[in-house]
Amino acid sequence: GTKRGILERLDDGEVIVGDGGFVWALEKRGYVKVGEWTPEACIENPEAVRQLHREFLRAGADTMQSFSFYASDDRLGKGENEADSKFTRINKAACNLAKEVATEGDCITIGGLTQTPTYLSGAGKKATQEQFRKQAEVLVNNNMDVLLCEYFERLEEIEWAIEVCKTFGKPIAATMCIGPDGDLMNNSTGDCAVRMVKAGADIIGINCKFDPFVCLEGMRKMKAGLDAAGLRAHLMVQPLAFLTPDANKHGYTDLPEFPFALEPRLVTRWDMHRFAREAYEMGIRYIGGCCGCEPYHIRAVAEELAKERGKLPKGSEKHDMWGQGLRMHTKTWVRARADRRYWEELRPSSGRPLSASMSKPDE
Ligand SMILES: N[C@@H](CCSCCCCC(=O)O)C(=O)O
Ligand SMILES: [Zn+2]
């Protein structure tokens, strides 16, 4: 068809703006349960999922990712008869919602899958790959343009997932939720990058668990690993929208504030400008967000890279860049904040005089 695929766009050096965090945004809206993090909302409240897709589209997202997170059969299904099992219905609905909104823009649909309870149970490669095959099959049968293996903490499991996805002949993206200190099986971040590419991924990187700047530290290690191995791949990063300089290799889940008091750590749109620029300068071209990342964060990515993309997102119709919308404010001191440097240099207070700036992660 006319729509140019993701690899064509990336090969042409184009920026792909990703969408943000679905489970996190929908949990705040009462459609997802913390701890389960499963996407029943696709069949129970499709209007909420559709609306969030539309908000990310308006913010400039070039991708619509199926809300199929933690939707493997071993987590969702109870082995009921395939056709109308919860597993099949949720994954199918997730694809349809992503496709519906993707057609409202010139978006690429991304079929997402992630780590499984089967792997953690120690059931081994065959049983684990069967889970990936089942879910990838539904995503491909429902016309997702790309398969994304995301939020893997262990290299071996994402290698198995990539191997399975490769059999479907779609472009493959793969992101691990690791920082600069490697995965949970003592594989270095650089080695994780190399082995994801060797397993067959076209686009590799990091998503979740760590803040935008810690993720970029991890991406620098991934890039160095690929360079040392003489490998090339497109780079992708979808960080948390929470600041986590104090996290250990387990990321935000080990911080005392996880999951119900991370709000003081939220990044501002200005942090996202700085992140998007640094990511772009590193050669990363698929730039989105994960947990905590709301549409205004994605709009900031699209605005920071407006020149490179040759366009502003629709949502910028209601947002003059760098605070220019304050020029007409009645208060002179607020008018003075219609200034890029003011916002770039501001170190915002937390408003919590008794709060420490950092916490100690639980082991
Ligand atoms: N594409 C997904 C990624 C979710 S990343 C992790 C979500 C919570 C994990 C946990 O605490 O177990 C989404 O946007 O929801
Ligand atoms: Zn996440």
PDB file of C-alpha atoms and ligand atoms in Angstrom, residues 20-24 69 150-151 177 207-209 238-240 252 289-292, ligand 2:
ATOM      1  CA  GLY A  20       3.569   6.606  25.886  1.00  0.00           C
ATOM      2  CA  GLY A  21       2.625   4.440  28.863  1.00  0.00           C
ATOM      3  CA  PHE A  22      -0.732   2.694  28.546  1.00  0.00           C
ATOM      4  CA  VAL A  23      -1.031   0.561  31.685  1.00  0.00           C
ATOM      5  CA  TRP A  24       0.152   3.451  33.836  1.00  0.00           C
ATOM      6  CA  PHE A  69       0.825  -5.844  27.384  1.00  0.00           C
ATOM      7  CA  GLU A 150       9.315  -5.167  25.111  1.00  0.00           C
ATOM      8  CA  TYR A 151       9.942  -5.021  28.841  1.00  0.00           C
ATOM      9  CA  CYS A 177      13.924  -2.939  30.647  1.00  0.00           C
ATOM     10  CA  ASN A 207      12.046   0.657  27.561  1.00  0.00           C
ATOM     11  CA  CYS A 208      10.740   1.338  31.069  1.00  0.00           C
ATOM     12  CA  LYS A 209      12.220   0.894  34.578  1.00  0.00           C
ATOM     13  CA  GLN A 238      10.977   4.461  25.520  1.00  0.00           C
ATOM     14  CA  PRO A 239      11.874   5.548  29.081  1.00  0.00           C
ATOM     15  CA  LEU A 240       9.830   6.139  32.204  1.00  0.00           C
ATOM     16  CA  TYR A 252      11.682   1.927  39.601  1.00  0.00           C
ATOM     17  CA  GLY A 289       7.924   6.802  26.355  1.00  0.00           C
ATOM     18  CA  CYS A 290       6.718   4.197  28.794  1.00  0.00           C
ATOM     19  CA  CYS A 291       5.153   4.216  32.279  1.00  0.00           C
ATOM     20  CA  GLY A 292       4.239   7.714  33.475  1.00  0.00           C
TER      21      GLY A 292
HETATM   22 ZN    ZN B   2       6.717   0.724  31.431  1.00  0.00          ZN
END
